[in-house]
PDB file of C-alpha atoms in Angstrom:
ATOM      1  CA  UNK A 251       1.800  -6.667  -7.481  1.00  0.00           C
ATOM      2  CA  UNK A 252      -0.036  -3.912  -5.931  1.00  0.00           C
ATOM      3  CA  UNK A 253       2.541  -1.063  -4.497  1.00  0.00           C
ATOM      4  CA  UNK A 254       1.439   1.728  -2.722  1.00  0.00           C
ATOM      5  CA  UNK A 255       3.801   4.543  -1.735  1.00  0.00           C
ATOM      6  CA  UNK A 256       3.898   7.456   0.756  1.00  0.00           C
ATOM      7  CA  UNK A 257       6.136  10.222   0.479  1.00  0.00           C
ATOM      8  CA  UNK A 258       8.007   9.786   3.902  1.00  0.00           C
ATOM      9  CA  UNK A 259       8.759   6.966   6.463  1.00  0.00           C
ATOM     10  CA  UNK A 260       9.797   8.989   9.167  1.00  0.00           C
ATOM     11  CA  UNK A 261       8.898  12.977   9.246  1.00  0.00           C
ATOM     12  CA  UNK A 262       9.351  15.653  12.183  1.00  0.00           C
ATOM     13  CA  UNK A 263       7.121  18.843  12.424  1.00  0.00           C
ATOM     14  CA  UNK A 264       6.539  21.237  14.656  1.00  0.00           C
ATOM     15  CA  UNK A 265       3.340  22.493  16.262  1.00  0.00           C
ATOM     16  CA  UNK A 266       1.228  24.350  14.112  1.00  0.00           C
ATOM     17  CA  UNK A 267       3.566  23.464  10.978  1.00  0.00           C
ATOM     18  CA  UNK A 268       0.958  22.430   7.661  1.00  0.00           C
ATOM     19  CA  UNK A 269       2.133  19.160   7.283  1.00  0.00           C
ATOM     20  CA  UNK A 270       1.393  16.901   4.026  1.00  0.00           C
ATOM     21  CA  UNK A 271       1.293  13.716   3.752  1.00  0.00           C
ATOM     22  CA  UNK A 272       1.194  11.704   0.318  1.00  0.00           C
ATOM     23  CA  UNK A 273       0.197   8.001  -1.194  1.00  0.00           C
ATOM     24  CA  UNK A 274       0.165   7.427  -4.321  1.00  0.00           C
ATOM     25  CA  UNK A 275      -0.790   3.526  -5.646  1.00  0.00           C
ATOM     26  CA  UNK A 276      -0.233   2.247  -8.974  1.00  0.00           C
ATOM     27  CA  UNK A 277      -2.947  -0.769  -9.466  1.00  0.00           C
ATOM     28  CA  UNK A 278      -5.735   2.028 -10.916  1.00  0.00           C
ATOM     29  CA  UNK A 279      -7.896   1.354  -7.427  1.00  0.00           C
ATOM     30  CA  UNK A 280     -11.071   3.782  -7.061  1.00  0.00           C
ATOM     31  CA  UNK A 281     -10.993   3.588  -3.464  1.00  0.00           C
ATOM     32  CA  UNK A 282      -7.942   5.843  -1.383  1.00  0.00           C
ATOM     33  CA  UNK A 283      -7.882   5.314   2.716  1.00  0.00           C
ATOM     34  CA  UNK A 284      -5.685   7.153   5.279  1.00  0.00           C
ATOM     35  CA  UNK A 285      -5.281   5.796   8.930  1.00  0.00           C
ATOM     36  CA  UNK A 286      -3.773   6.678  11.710  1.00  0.00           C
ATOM     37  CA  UNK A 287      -2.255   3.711  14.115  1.00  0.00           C
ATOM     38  CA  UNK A 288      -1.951   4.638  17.455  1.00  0.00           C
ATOM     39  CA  UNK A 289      -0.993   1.988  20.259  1.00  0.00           C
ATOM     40  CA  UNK A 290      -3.874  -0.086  21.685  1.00  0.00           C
ATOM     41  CA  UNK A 291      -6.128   1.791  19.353  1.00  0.00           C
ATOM     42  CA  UNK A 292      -5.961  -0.354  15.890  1.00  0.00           C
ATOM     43  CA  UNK A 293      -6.375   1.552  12.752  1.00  0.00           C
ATOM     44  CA  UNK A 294      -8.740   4.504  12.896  1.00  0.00           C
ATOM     45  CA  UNK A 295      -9.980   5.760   9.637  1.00  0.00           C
ATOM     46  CA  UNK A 296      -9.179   9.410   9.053  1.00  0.00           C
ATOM     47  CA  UNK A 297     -10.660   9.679   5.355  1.00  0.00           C
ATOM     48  CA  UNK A 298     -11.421   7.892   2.711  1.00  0.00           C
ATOM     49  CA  UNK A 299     -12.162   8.330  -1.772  1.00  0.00           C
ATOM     50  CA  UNK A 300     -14.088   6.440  -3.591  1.00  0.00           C
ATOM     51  CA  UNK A 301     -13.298   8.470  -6.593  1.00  0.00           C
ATOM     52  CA  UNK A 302     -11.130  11.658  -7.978  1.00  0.00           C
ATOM     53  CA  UNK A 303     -12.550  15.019  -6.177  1.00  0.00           C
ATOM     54  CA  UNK A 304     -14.823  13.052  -4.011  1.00  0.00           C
ATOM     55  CA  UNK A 305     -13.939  12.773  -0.407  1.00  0.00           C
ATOM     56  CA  UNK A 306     -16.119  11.442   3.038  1.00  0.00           C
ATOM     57  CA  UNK A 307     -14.859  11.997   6.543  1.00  0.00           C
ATOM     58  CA  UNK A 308     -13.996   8.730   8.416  1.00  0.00           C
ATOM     59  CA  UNK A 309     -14.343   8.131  12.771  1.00  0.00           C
ATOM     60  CA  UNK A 310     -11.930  10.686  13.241  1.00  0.00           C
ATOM     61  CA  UNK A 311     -11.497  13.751  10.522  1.00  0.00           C
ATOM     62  CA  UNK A 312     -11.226  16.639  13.215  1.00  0.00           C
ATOM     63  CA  UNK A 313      -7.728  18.580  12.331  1.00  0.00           C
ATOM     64  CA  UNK A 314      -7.129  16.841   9.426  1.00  0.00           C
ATOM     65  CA  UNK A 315      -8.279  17.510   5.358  1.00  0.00           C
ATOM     66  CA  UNK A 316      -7.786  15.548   2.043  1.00  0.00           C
ATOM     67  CA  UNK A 317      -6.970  16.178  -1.551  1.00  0.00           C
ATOM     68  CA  UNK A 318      -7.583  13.800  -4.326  1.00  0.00           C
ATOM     69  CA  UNK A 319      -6.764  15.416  -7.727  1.00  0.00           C
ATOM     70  CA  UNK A 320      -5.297  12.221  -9.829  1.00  0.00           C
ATOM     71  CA  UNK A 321      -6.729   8.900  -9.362  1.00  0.00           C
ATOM     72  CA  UNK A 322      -3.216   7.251  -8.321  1.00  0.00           C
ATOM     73  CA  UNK A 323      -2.358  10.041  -5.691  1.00  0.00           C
ATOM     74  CA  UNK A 324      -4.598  10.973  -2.113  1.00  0.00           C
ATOM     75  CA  UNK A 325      -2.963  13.596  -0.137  1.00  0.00           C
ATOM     76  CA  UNK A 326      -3.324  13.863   3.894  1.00  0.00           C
ATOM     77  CA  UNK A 327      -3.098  17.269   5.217  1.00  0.00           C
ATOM     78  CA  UNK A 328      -2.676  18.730   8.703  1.00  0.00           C
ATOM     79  CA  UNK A 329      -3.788  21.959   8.493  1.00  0.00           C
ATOM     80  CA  UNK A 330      -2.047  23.629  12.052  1.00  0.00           C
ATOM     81  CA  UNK A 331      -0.052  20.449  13.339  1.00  0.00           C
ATOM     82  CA  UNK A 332      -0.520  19.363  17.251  1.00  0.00           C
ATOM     83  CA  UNK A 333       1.304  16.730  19.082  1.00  0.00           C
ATOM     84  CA  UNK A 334      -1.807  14.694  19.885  1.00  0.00           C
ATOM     85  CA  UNK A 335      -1.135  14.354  16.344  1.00  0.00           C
ATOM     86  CA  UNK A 336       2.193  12.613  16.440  1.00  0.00           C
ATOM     87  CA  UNK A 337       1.293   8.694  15.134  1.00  0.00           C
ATOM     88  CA  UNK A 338       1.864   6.204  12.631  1.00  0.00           C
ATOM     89  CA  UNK A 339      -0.136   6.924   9.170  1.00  0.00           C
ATOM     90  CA  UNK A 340      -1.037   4.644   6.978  1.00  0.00           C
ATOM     91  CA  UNK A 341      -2.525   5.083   3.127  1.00  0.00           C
ATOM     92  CA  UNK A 342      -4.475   2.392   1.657  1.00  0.00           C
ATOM     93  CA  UNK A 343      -6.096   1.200  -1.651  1.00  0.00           C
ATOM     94  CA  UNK A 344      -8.701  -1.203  -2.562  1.00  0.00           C
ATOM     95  CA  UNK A 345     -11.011  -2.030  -5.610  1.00  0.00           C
ATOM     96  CA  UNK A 346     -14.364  -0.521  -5.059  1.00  0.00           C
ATOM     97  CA  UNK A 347     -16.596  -2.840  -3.254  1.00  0.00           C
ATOM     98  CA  UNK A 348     -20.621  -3.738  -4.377  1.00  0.00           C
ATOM     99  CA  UNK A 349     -22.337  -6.101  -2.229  1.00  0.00           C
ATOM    100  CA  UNK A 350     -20.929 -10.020  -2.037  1.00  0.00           C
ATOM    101  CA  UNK A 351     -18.288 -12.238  -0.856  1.00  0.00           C
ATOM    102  CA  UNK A 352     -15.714 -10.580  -2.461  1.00  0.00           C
ATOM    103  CA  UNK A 353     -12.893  -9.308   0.214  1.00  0.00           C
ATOM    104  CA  UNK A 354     -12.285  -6.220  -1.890  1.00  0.00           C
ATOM    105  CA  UNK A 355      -8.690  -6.330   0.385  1.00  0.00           C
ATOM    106  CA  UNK A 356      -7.056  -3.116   0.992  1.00  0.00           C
ATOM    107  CA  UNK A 357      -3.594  -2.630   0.309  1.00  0.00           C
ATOM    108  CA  UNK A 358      -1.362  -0.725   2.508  1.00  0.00           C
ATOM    109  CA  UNK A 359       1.792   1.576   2.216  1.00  0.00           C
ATOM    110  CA  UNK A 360       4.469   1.180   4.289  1.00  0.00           C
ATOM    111  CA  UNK A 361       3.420   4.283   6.823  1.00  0.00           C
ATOM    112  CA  UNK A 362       4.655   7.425   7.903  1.00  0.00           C
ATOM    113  CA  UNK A 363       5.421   7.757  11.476  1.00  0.00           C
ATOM    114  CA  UNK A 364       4.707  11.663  12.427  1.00  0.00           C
ATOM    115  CA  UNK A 365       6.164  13.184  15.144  1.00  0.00           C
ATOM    116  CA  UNK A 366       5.056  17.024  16.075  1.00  0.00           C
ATOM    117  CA  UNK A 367       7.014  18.611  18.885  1.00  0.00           C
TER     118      UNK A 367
ATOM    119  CA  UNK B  46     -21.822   2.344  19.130  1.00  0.00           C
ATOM    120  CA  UNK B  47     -19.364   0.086  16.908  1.00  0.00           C
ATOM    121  CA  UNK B  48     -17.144  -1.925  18.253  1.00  0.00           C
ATOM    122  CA  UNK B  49     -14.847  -4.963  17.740  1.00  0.00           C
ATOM    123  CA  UNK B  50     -13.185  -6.962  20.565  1.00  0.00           C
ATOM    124  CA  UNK B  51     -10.182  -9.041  20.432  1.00  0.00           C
ATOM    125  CA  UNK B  52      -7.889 -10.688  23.323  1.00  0.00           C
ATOM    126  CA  UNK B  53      -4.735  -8.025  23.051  1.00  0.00           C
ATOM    127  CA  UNK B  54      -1.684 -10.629  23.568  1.00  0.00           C
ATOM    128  CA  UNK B  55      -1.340 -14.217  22.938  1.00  0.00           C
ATOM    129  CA  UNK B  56       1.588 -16.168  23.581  1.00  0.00           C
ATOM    130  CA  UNK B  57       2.585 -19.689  22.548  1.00  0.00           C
ATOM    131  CA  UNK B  58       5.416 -22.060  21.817  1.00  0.00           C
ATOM    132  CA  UNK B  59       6.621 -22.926  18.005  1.00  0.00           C
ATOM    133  CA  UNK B  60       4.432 -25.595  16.276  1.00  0.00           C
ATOM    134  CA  UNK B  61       1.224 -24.816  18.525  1.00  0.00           C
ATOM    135  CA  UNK B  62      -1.970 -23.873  17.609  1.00  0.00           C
ATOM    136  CA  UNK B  63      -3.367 -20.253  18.315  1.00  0.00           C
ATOM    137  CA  UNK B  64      -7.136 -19.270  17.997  1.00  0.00           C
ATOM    138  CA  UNK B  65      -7.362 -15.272  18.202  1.00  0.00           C
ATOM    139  CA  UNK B  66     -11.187 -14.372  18.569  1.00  0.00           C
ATOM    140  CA  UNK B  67     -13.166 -11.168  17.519  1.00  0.00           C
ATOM    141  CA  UNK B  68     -16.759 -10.402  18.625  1.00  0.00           C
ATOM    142  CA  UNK B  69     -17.994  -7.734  16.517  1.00  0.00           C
ATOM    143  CA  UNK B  70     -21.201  -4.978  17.223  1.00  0.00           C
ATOM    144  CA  UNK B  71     -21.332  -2.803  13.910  1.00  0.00           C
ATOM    145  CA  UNK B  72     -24.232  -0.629  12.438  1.00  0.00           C
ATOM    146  CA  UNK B  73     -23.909  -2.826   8.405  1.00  0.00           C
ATOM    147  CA  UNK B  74     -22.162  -6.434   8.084  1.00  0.00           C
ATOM    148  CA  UNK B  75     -20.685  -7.637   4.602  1.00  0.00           C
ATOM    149  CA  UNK B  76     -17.754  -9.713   5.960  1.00  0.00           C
ATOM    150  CA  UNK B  77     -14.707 -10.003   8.325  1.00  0.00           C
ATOM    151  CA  UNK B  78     -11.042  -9.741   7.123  1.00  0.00           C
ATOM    152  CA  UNK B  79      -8.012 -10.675   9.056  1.00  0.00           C
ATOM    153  CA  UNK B  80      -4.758  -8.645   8.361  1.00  0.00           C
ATOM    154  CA  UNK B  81      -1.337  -9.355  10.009  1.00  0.00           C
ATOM    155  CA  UNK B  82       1.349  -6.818  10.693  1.00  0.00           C
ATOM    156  CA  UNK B  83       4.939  -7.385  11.758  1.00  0.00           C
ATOM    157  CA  UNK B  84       6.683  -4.600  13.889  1.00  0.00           C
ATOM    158  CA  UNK B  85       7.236  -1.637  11.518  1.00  0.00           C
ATOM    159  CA  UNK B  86       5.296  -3.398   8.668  1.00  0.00           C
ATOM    160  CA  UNK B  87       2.368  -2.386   6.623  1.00  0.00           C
ATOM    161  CA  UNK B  88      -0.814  -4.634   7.162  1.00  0.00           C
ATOM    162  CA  UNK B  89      -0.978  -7.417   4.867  1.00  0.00           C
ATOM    163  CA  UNK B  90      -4.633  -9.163   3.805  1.00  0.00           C
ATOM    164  CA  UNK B  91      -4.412 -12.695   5.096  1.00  0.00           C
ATOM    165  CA  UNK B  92      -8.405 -14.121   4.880  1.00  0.00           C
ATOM    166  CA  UNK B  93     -11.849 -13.215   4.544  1.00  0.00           C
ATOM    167  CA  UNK B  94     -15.266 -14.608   5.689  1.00  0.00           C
ATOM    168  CA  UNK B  95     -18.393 -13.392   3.861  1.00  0.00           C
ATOM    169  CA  UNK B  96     -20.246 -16.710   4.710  1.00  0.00           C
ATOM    170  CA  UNK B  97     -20.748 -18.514   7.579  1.00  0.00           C
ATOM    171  CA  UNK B  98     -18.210 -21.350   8.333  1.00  0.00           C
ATOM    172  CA  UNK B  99     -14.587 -21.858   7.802  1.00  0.00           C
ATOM    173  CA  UNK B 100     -12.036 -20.982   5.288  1.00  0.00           C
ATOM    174  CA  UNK B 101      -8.785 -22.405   5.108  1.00  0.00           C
ATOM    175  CA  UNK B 102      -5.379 -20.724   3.296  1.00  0.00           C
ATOM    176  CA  UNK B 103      -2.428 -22.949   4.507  1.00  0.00           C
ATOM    177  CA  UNK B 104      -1.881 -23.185   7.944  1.00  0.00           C
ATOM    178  CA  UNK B 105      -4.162 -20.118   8.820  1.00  0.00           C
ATOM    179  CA  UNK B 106      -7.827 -20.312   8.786  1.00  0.00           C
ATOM    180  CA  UNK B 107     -10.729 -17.893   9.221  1.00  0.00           C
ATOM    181  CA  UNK B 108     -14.251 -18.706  10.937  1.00  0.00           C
ATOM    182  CA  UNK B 109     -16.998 -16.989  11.077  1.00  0.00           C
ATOM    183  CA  UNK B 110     -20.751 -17.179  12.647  1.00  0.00           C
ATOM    184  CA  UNK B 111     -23.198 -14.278  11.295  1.00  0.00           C
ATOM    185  CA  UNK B 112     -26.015 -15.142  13.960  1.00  0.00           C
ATOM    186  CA  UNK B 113     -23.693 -15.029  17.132  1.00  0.00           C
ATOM    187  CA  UNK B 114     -21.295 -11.931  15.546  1.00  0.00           C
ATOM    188  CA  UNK B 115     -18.092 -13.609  16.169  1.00  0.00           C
ATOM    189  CA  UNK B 116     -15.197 -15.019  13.939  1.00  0.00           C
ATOM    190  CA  UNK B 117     -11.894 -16.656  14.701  1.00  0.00           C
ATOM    191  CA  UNK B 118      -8.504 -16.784  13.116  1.00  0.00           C
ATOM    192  CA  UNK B 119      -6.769 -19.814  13.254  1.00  0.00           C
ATOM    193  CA  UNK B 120      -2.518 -19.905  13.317  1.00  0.00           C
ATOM    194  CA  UNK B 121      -1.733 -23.894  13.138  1.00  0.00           C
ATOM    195  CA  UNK B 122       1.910 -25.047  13.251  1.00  0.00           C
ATOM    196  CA  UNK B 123       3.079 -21.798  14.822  1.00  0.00           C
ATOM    197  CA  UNK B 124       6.720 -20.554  13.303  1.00  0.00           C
ATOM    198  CA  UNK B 125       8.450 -17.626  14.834  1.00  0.00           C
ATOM    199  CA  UNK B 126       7.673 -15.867  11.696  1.00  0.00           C
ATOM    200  CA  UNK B 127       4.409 -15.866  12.735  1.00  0.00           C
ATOM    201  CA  UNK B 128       4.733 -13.344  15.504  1.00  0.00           C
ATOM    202  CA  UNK B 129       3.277 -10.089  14.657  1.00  0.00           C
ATOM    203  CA  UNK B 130       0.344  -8.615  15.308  1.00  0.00           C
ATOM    204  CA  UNK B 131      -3.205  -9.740  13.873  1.00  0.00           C
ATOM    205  CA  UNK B 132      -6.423  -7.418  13.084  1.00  0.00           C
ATOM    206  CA  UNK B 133      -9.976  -8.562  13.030  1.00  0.00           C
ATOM    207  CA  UNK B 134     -11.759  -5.742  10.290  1.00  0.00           C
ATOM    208  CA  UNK B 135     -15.198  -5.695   9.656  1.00  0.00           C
ATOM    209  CA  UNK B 136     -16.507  -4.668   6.575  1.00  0.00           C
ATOM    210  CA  UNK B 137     -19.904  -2.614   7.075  1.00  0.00           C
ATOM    211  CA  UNK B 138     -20.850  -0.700   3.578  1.00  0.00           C
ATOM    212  CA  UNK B 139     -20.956  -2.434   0.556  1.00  0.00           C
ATOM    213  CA  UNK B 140     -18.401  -0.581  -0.799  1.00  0.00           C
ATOM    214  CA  UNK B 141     -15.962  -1.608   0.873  1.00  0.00           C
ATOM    215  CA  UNK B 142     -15.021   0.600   4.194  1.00  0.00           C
ATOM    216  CA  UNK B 143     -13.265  -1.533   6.830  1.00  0.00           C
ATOM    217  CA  UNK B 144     -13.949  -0.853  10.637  1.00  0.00           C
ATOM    218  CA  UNK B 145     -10.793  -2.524  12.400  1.00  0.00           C
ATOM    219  CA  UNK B 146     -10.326  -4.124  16.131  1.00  0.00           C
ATOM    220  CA  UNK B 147      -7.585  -2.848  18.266  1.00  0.00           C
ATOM    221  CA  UNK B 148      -5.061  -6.040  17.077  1.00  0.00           C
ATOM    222  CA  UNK B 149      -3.800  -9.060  18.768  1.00  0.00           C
ATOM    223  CA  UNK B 150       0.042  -9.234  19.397  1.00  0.00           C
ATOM    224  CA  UNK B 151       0.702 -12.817  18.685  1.00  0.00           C
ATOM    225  CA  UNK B 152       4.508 -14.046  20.041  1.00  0.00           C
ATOM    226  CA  UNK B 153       5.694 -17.205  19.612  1.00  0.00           C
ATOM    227  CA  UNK B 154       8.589 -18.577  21.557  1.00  0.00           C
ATOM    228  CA  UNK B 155      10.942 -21.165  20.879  1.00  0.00           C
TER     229      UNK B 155
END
């Protein structure tokens, strides 16, 4: 079975803190996602990986950077924390996709709920 | 813009059948996944659609229907397991990026 990890469930920071946030998977997958879950909202995509040292922004990158040195491990970094940043954030992994019917799922971690007073 | 629409709440008795829809406006279209998530649970995979029509996993089955943009999941013999909430994602590169809706919350009552 697939398991992917992240370094915290529950984690409280203050405003401008650097906060990290970590996922590490174990099923050799290419591709490394972070989310954040916000009420209402769905999942937004933050980042994403398709590969070690290669990173693309997703919808909403603004206050937020990556790090993906191993292959198994993508890092989620708040730079200067801010409480519009306090939400749910989910890693997840996935085979890397080529055109077809394949559903290439993703696999998610259990989440980190962030909370920045 | 991209977007994907789905009702937010449906509720409905134990053993009844629940359609949740998702309309779908996105700039590339290789499929549409559902996921389900219980309160304070990851997302799990539960079906895909690449091609039009249906595809059936149990009691749960997926539709989709390219030309009008639109797909349905299909909960059949509702348990109260099944309440949770349910995400129409559409798949728009080819390598694999999901776009997901906001979710359905799906409770089922005895």
């Amino acid at each position: 079975d697939v398991k992917v990890t992240q370094s915290s469930r529950y984690l409280v920071k203050r405003t401008g803190e650097k906060v990290f946030l970590e996922c590490v998977q174990d099923m050799d997958h290419e591709n490394m996602f972070w989310y954040r879950q916000d009420p209402g909202l769905g999942l937004r995509l933050i980042y994403f990986s398709y590969d070690v040292k290669m990173k693309e922004k997703g919808d909403i990158p603004e206050g937020y950077s990556v790090s993906r040195e191993k292959k198994e491990r993508f890092s989620l970094i708040l730079e200067s924390a801010s409480t519009n940043q306090t939400s749910m954030y989910l890693c997840a992994s996935s085979v890397p996709g080529t055109s077809g019917g394949l559903p290439y799922e993703q696999y998610f971690g259990p989440g980190t709920r962030l909370t920045v007073t | 813009g991209q977007s994907l629409e789905q009702p937010s709440e449906v509720t409905a008795v134990e053993g009844a059948i629940v359609q949740i829809n998702c309309t779908y406006q996105t700039s590339g279209f290789y499929g549409l996944s559902w996921y389900q998530q219980h309160d304070g649970g990851a997302p799990t995979f539960l079906s895909y659609n690449g091609l039009d029509g249906l595809e059936e996993t149990g009691r749960f089955s997926s539709f989709l229907s390219r030309s009008d943009s639109y797909g349905y999941l299909l909960l059949q013999e509702l348990q109260m397991k099944d309440s949770a909430s349910y995400f129409c994602a559409v798949r728009d590169r080819s390598w694999g990026k999901l776009q997901f809706g906001a979710g359905t919350q799906v409770v089922v009552t005895p």
